[in-house]
Coordinates of C-alpha atoms and ligand atoms in Angstrom, one line a residue:
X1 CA 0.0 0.0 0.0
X2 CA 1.3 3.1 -0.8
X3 CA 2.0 5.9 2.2
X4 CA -0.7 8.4 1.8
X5 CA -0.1 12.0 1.4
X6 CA -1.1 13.7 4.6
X7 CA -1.2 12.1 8.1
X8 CA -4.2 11.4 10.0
X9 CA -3.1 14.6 12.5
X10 CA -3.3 16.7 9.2
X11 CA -6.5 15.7 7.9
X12 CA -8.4 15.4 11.1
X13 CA -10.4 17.0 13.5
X14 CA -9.2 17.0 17.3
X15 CA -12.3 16.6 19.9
X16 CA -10.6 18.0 23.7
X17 CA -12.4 16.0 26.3
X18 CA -11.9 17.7 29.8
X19 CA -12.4 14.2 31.3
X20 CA -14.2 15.2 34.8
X21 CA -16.7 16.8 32.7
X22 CA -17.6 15.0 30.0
X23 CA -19.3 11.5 31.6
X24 CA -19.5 9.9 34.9
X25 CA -19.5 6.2 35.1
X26 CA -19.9 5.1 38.5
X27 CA -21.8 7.6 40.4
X28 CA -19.7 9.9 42.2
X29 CA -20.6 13.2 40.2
X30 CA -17.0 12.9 39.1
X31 CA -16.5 12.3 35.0
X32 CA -13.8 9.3 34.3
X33 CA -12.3 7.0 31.7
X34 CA -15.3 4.4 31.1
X35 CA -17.5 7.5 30.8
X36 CA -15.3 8.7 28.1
X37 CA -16.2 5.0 26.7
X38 CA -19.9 5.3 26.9
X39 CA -20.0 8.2 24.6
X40 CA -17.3 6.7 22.1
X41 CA -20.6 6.3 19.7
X42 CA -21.4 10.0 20.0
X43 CA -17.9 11.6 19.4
X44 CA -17.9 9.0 16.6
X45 CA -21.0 10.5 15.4
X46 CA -19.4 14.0 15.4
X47 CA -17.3 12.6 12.8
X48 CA -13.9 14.1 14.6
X49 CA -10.8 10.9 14.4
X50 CA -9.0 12.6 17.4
X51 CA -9.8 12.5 20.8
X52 CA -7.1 14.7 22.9
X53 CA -8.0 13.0 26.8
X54 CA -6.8 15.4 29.7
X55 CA -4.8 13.9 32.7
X56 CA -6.2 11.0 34.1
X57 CA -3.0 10.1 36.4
X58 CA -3.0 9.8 40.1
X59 CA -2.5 13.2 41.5
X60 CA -3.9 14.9 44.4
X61 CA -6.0 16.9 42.3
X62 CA -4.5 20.3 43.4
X63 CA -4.6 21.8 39.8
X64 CA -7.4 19.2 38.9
X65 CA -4.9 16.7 37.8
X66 CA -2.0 18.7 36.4
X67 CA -0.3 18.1 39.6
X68 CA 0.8 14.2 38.9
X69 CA 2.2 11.8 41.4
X70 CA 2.8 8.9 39.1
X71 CA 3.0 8.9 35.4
X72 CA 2.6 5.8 34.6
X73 CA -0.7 5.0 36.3
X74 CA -4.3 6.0 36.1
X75 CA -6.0 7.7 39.4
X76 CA -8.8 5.5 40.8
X77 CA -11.1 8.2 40.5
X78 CA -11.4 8.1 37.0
X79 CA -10.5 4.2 36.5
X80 CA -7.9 1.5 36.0
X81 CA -5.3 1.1 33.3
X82 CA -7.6 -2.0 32.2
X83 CA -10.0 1.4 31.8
X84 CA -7.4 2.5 30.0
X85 CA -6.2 -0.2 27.8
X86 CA -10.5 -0.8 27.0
X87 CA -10.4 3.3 25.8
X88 CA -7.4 2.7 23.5
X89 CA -8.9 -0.1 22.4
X90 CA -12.3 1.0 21.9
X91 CA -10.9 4.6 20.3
X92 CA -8.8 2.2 17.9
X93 CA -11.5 0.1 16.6
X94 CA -13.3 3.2 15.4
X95 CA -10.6 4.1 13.6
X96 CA -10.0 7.0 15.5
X97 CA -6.9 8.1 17.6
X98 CA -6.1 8.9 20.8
X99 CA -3.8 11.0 22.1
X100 CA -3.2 12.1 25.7
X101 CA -1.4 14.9 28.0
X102 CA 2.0 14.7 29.2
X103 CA 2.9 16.9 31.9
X104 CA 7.1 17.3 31.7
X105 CA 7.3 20.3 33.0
X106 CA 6.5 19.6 36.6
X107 CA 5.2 16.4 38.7
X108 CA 3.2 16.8 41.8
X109 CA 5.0 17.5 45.1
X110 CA 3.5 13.9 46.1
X111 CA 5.6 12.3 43.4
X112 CA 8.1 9.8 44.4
X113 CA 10.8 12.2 42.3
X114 CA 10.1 15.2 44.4
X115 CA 9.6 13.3 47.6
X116 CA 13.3 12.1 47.2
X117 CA 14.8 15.2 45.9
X118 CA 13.3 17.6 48.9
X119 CA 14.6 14.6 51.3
X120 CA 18.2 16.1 51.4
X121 CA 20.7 18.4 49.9
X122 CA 22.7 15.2 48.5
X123 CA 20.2 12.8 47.4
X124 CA 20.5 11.9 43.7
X125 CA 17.5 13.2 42.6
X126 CA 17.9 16.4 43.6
X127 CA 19.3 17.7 40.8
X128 CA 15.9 16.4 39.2
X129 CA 14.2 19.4 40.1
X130 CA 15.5 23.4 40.3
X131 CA 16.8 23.9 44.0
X132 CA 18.6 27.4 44.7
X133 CA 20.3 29.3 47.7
X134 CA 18.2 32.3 48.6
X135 CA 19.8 35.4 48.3
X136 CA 22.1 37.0 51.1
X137 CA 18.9 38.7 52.4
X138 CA 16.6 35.3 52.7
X139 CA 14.7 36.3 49.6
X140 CA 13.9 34.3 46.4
X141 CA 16.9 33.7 44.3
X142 CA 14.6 36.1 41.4
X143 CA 11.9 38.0 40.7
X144 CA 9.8 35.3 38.5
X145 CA 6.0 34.9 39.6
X146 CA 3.6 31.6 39.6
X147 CA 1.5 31.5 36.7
X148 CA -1.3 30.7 39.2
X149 CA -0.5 33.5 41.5
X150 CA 2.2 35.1 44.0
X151 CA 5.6 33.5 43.8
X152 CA 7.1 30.9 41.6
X153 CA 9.6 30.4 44.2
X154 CA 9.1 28.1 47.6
X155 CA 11.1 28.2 50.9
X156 CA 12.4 24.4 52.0
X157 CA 12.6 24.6 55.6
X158 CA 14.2 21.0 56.2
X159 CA 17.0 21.6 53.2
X160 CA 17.4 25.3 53.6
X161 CA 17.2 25.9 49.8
X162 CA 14.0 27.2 47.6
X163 CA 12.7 25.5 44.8
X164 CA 11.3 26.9 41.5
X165 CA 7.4 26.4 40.5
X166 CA 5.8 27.9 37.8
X167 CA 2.7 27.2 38.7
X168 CA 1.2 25.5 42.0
X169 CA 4.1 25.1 45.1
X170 CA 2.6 21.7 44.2
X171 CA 3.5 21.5 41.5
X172 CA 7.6 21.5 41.5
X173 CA 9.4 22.3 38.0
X174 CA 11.6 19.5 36.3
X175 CA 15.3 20.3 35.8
X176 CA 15.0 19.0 31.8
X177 CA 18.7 20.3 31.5
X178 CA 19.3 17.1 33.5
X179 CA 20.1 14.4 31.2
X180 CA 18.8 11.4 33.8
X181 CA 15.6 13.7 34.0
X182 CA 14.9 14.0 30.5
X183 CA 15.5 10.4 30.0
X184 CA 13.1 9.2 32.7
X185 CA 10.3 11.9 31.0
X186 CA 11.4 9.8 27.6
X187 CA 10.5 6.6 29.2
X188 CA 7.1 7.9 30.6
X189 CA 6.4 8.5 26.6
X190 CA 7.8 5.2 25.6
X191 CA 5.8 3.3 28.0
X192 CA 2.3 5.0 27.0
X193 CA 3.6 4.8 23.5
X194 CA 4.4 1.2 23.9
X195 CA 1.0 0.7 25.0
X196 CA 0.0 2.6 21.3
X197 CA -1.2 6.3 22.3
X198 CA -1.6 8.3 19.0
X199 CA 0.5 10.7 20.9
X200 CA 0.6 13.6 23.5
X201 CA -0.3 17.1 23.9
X202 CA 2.5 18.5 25.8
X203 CA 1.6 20.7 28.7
X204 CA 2.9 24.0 28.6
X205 CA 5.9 23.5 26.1
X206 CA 7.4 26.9 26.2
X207 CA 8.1 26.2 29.9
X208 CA 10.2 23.4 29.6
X209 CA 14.0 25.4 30.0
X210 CA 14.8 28.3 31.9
X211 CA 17.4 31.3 31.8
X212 CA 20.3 29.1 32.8
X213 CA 21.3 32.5 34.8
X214 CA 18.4 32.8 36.7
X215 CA 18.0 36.5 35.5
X216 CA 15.3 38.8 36.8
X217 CA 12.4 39.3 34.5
X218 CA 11.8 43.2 33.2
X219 CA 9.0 44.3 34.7
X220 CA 6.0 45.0 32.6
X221 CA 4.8 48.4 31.7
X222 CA 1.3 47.6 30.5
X223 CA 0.3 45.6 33.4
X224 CA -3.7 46.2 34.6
X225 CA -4.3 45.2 37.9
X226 CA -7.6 42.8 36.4
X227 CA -4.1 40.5 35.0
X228 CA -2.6 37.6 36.5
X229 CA 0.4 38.1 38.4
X230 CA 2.7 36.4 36.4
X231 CA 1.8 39.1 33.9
X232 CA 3.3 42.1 36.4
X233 CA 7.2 41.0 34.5
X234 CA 7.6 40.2 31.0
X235 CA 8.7 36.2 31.0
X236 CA 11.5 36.9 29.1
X237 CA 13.6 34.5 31.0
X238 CA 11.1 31.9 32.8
X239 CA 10.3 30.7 29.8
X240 CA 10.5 30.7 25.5
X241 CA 14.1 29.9 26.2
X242 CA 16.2 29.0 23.1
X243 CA 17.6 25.3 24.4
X244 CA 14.0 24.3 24.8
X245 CA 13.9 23.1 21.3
X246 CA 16.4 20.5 21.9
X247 CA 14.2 18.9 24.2
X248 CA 11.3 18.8 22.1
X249 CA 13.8 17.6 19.2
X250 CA 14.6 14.7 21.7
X251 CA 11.0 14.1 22.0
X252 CA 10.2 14.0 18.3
X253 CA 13.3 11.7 18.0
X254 CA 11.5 8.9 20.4
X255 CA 8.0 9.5 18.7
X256 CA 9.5 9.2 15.3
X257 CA 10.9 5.3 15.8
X258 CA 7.1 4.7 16.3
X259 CA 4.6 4.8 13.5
X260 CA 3.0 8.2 12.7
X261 CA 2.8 9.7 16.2
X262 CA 1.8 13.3 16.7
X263 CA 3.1 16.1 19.3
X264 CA 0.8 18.7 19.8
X265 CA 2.5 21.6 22.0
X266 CA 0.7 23.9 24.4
X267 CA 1.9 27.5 23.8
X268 CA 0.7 30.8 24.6
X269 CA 3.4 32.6 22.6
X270 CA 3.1 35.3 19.9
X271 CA 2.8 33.9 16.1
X272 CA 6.1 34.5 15.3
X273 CA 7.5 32.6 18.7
X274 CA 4.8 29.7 18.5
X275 CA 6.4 28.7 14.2
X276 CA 9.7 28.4 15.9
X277 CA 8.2 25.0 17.8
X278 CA 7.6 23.7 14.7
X279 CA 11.5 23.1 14.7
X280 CA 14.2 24.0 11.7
X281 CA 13.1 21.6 9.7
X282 CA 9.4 20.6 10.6
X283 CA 11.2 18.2 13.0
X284 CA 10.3 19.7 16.2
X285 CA 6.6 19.7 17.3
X286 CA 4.1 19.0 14.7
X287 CA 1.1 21.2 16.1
X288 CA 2.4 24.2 18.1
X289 CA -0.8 25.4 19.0
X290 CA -2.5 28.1 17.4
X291 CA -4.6 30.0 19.8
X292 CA -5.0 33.1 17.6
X293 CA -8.7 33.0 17.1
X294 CA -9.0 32.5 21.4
X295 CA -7.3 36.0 21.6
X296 CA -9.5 38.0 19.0
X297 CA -11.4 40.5 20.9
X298 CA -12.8 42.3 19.5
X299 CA -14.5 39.2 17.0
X300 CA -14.1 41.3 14.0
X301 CA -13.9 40.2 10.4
X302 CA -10.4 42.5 9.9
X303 CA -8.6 41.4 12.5
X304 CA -9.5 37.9 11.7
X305 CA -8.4 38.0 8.2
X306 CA -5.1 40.0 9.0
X307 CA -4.6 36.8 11.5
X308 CA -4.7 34.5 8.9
X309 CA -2.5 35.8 6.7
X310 CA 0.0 36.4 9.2
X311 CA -0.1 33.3 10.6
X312 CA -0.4 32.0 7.2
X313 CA 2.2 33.8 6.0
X314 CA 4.9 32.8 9.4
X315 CA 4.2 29.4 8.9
X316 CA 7.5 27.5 7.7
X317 CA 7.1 25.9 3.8
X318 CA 5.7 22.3 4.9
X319 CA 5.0 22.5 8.1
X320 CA 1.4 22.3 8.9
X321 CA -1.2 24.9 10.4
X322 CA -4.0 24.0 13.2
X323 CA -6.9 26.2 14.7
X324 CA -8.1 26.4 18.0
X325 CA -11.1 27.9 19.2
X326 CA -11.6 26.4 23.2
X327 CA -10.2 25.1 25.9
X328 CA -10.3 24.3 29.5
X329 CA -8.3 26.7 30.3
X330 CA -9.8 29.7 28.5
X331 CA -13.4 31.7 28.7
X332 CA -15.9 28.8 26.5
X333 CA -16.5 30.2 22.4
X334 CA -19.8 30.9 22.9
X335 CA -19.8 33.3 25.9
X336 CA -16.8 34.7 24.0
X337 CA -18.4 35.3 20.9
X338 CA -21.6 35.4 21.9
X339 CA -24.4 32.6 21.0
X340 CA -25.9 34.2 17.8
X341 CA -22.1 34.2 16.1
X342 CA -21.4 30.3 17.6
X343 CA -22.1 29.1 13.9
X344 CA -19.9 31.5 12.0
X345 CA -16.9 30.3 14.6
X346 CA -17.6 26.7 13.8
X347 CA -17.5 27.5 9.8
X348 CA -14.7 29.0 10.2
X349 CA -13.0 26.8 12.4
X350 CA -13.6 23.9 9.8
X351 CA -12.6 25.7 6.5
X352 CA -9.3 27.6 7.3
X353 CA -7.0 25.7 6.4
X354 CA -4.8 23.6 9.3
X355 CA -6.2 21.0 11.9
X356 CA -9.2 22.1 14.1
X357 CA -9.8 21.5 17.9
X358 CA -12.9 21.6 19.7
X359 CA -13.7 21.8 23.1
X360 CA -16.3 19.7 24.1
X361 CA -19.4 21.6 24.5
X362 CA -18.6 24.1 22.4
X363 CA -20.6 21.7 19.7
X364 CA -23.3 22.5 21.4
X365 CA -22.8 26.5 22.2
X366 CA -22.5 25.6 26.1
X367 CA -21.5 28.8 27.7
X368 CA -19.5 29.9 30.9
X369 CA -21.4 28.8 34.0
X370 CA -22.3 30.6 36.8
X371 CA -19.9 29.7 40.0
X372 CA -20.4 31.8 43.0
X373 CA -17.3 32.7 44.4
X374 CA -17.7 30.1 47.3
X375 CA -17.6 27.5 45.0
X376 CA -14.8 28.1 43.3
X377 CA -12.1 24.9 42.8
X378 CA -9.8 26.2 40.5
X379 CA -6.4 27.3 42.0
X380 CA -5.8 29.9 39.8
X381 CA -9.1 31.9 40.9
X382 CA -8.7 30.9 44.7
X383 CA -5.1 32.3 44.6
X384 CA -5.9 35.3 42.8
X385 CA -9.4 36.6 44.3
X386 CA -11.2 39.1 42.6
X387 CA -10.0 39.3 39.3
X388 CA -12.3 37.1 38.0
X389 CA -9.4 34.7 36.6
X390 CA -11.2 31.0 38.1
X391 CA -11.2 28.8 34.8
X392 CA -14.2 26.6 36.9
X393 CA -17.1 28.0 34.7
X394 CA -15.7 27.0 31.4
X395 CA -15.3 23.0 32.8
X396 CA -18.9 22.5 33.6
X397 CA -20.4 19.2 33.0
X398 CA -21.5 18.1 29.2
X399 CA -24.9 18.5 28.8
X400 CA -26.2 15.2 27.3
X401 CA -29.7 15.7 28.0
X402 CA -32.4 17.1 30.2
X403 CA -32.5 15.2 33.4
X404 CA -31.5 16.6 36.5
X405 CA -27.8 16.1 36.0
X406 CA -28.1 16.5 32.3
X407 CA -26.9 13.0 31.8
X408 CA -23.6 13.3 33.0
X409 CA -24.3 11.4 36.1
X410 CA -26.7 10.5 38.7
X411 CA -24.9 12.4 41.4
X412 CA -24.3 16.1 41.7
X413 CA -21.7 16.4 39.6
X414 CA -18.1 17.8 40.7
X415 CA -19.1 21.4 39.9
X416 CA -22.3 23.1 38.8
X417 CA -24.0 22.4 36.2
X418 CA -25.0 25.5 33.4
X419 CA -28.8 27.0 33.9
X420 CA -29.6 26.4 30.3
X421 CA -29.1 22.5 31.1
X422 CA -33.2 22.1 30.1
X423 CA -33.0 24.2 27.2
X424 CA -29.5 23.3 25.7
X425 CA -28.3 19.8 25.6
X426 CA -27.3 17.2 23.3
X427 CA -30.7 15.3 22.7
X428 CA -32.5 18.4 22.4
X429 CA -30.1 19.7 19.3
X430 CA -29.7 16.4 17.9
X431 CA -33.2 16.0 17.1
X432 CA -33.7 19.6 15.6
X433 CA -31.9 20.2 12.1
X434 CA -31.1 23.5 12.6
X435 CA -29.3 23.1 15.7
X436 CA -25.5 24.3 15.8
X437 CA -24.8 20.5 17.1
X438 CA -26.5 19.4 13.3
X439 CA -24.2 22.5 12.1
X440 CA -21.2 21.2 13.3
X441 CA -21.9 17.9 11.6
X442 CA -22.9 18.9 8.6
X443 CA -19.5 20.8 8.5
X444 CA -17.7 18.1 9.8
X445 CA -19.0 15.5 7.7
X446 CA -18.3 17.4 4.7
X447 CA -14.6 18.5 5.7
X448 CA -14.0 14.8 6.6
X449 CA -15.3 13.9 2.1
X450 CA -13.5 17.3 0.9
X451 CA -10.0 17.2 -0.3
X452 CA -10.0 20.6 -0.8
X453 CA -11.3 21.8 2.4
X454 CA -8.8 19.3 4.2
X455 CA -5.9 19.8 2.3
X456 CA -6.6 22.7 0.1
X457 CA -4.3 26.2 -0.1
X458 CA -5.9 28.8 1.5
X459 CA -6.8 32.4 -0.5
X460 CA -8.1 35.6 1.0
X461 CA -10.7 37.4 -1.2
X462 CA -11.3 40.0 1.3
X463 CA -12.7 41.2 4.5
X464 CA -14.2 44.8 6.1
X465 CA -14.6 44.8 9.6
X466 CA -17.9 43.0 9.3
X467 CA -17.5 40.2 6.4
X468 CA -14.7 37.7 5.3
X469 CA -14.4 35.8 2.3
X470 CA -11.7 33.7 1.9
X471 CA -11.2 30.7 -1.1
X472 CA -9.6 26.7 -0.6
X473 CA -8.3 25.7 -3.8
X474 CA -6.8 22.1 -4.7
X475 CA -5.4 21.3 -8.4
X476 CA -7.6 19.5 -10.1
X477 CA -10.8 19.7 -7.8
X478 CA -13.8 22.7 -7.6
X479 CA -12.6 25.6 -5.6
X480 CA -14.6 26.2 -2.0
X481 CA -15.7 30.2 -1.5
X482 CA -16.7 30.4 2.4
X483 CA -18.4 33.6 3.0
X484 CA -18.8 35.0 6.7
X485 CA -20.7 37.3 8.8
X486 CA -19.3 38.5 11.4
X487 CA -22.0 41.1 12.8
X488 CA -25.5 40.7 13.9
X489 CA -26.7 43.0 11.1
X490 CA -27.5 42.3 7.5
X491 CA -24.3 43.1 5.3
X492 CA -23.9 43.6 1.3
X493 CA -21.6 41.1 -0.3
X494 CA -22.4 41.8 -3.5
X495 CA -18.9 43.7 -4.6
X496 CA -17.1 40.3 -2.6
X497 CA -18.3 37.7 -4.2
X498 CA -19.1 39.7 -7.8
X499 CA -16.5 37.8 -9.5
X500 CA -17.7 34.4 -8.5
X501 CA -20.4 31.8 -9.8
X502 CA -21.2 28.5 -8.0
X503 CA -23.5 26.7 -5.6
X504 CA -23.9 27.1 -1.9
X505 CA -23.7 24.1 0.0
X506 CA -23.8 25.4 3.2
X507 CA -25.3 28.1 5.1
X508 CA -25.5 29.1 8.5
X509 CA -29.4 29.8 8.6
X510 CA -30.2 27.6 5.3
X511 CA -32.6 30.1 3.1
X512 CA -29.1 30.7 0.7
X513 CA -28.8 27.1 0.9
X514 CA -28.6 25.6 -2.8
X515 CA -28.7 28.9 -4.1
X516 CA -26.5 30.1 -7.1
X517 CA -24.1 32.7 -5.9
X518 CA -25.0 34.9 -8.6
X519 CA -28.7 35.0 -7.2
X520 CA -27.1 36.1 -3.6
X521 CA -26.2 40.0 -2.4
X522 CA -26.9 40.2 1.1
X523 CA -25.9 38.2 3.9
X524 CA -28.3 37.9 6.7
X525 CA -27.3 38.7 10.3
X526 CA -25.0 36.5 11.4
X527 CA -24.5 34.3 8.0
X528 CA -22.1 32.6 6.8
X529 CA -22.1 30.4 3.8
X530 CA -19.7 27.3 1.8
X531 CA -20.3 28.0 -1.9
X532 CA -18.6 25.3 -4.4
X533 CA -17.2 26.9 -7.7
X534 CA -18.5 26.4 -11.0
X535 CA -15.3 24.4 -12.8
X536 CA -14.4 27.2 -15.0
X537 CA -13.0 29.5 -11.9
X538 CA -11.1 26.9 -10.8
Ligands
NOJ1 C1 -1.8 24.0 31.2 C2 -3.1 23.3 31.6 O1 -4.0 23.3 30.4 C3 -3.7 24.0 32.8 O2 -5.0 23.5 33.1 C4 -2.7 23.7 33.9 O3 -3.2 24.5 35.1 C5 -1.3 24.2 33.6 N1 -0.9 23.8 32.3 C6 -0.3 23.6 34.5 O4 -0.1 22.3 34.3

């Protein structure tokens, strides 16, 4: 048989499942792995091939499982590695991937690793993690601040030394410039890939090397008090460092001796920074992350378009482009965007070019939910109170269907469910046609039969601040025109799509639908449409 063109990773759809939220199994309100493998059939359904699992290791749950005592082990509260093995199975024989997190960064402080390291100045692991003198005066060897609030920096008593943390004091930083380190966080890999994991998503990748000086970070100029802390100094040195890109190489190296395995890297980096993890020679990471459209506020047509092209236009020859839209970690689409433009995010989401994420939910337009602040779990808004910074209300439970716990479980789940839970839920939209659920699948399904859309180039026609019209083109095969709304009035798009005749396939509220673009001028609020071009344009 001969190797096909592009890998599953580049013409796939990844589905994030934030797995204490998605299904609950065994009745404790808490979602967990055989939940994840009751709704197999649905994310099947979707027609995504990916599914992108978050931590599911033991961990005393300080940052809700990023804090990781043992990597090579499931937590009983969300199953066994038999669980495990019956997922991977399960995912496989739907011909769909799975790939899961890997945490290098940091373990827990209840890891065996740190427990050993912290037990004295001369134990053999202690070089494991990043252990410095204080200053003369007592104080922290620098200035560098916890992503999750106040210090990265925490006093040992029993060894007299601090150690570094960039994000819970639970969560102690790796020393990856430690050869026996990195090799033991190469094993972790080789064992889940061993077990055949599609590959990882690698937490926080542009954390993985620090200034090897230590050096104070500059303080920031432009810092609002409504920021996190971390933001008060720009992370010049904490992080972005330029060695860091051996040790993803050094990952990609042990990925690479195994069949078409993909690294997808977690980075909240500028454009130009995030292309660098794509390595010199498309050998680093093969999905840096893309979080452009999470950061586009305003959601205006111009700035999305200029987005594109620059990230379009930084992208290195043949390395390939991705899109994401949600995550657990940042406010949910549809509060974001706002309901009425939840469609026009989707269509765009699955016709730029690159490989998509979704959150899960965000198929079906959940929104933030309401926490009061007494119930608030997330570390990051108990340690910095008041600025409105807890990531709880965009981790609320999936909304399968009506009943009291919409599905999810029989228990009151781990943390509150959305209002809407009657009015919005899986059942509900599945049944009705013009639900954004049906909308995503209709998209879905057609990206998943469309060369073009999957692999196509990708051409800007034009944009204003309210419309964008962009082209996917593949030799030989009809050209796609995708035509977007990006306000909640009615907007001309005559002079756009002038130059164009075809059919349009898709449409966000369906009256254009079949339509000849010559017959269209006006796009409704909030429309977006997929037109295929007559042969003669192409
Ligand atoms: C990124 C994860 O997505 C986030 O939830 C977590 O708090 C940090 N990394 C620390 O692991």
């Amino acid at each position: 048989m001969s190797k096909k063109e592009y890998a599953w990773w580049q013409e796939g759809i990844i589905y994030e499942v934030y797995i204490r939220s998605f299904q609950d199994s065994n009745d404790d309100g808490i979602g967990d792995i055989k939940g994840v493998i009751q709704k197999l059939d649905y994310i099947e359904w979707l027609g995504v091939n990916t599914i992108w699992v978050t931590p599911f290791y033991p961990s005393p749950m300080k940052d809700l499982g990023y804090d990781i005592s043992d990597y090579t082990n499931t937590d009983p509260l969300f199953g066994s590695m038999a669980d495990f093995d019956e997922l991977l199975s399960e995912v496989h024989k739907r011909n769909m991937k799975l790939v899961i997190d890997l945490v290098p960064n940091h373990t827990s402080d209840q890891h065996a690793w740190f427990k050993e390291s912290r037990s004295s100045k001369d134990n053999n692991k202690r070089n494991w993690y990043l252990w410095k003198d204080a200053k003369p005066d007592g104080s922290a060897p620098n200035n560098w601040m916890s992503v999750l609030g106040g210090s990265a920096w925490e006093w040992d008593e029993k060894t007299g030394q601090y150690y570094y943390h960039a994000f819970l004091k639970e969560q102690p930083d790796l020393n990856l410039r430690n050869e026996e380190t990195m090799n033991a966080i190469l094993d972790v890999m080789r064992f889940w890939l061993d077990k055949g994991v599609d590959g990882f998503r690698v937490d926080v990748m542009w954390h993985l090397i620090k200034d090897k000086l230590w050096r104070n970070n500059p303080v920031n100029p432009d810092y609002k008090d409504e920021q996190p802390d971390a933001d008060k100094l720009m992370q010049i040195y904490s992080c972005d460092q330029p060695e860091v890109h051996g040790i993803i190489q050094k990952m990609r190296n042990l990925t690479d001796e195994y069949n078409e395995k993909v690294i997808i890297g977690e980075l909240y980096l500028t454009i130009e920074n995030v292309v660098n993890y794509y390595g010199e020679d498309c050998d680093g990471a093969h999905l840096p992350s893309n979080f452009e459209l999470i950061f586009l506020v305003p959601w205006e047509a111009d700035r999305i378009g200029i987005a594109i092209d620059k990230y379009e236009a930084a992208l290195p020859e043949k390395c390939w482009p991705n899109w994401v839209l949600g995550n657990h970690d940042k406010e949910r689409l549809a509060s974001r965007v706002g309901n009425e433009q939840a469609k026009i995010a989707a269509m765009l989401l699955l016709t730029l070019r690159g490989t998509p994420t979704i959150y899960y939910g965000d198929e079906i337009g959940l929104i933030q939910s309401d926490i009061p602040e007494e119930e608030i779990q997330d570390p990051q808004g108990l340690l910095m109170p008041g600025k409105n910074l807890s990531r709880d209300p965009q981790r609320s439970p999936m909304q399968w269907d009506g009943s009291v716990f919409a599905g999810f479980s029989t228990k009151k789940p781990w943390i509150r469910l959305n209002k809407d839970v009657h009015e919005n839920n899986v059942e509900k939209q599945k049944s009705d046609p013009g639900s954004l659920l049906n909308f995503y699948k209709q998209l879905i399904d057609f990206r998943n039969e469309n060369e073009v859309l999957k692999t196509g180039v990708y051409i800007p026609v034009g944009s204003n601040k309210s419309t964008l019209a962009y082209i996917r083109k593949k030799d030989g095969k009809p050209s796609i025109l995708v035509v977007l709304n990006f306000t909640s009035k009615e907007q001309d798009c005559q002079a756009i799509i002038d130059n164009y005749d075809g059919e349009i396939i898709i449409s966000t509220n369906g009256e254009n639908k079949n339509k000849s673009l010559k017959g269209v001028n006006t796009l409704a609020a909030n429309e977006g449409f997929l037109a295929i071009l007559r042969d003669d344009e192409n």
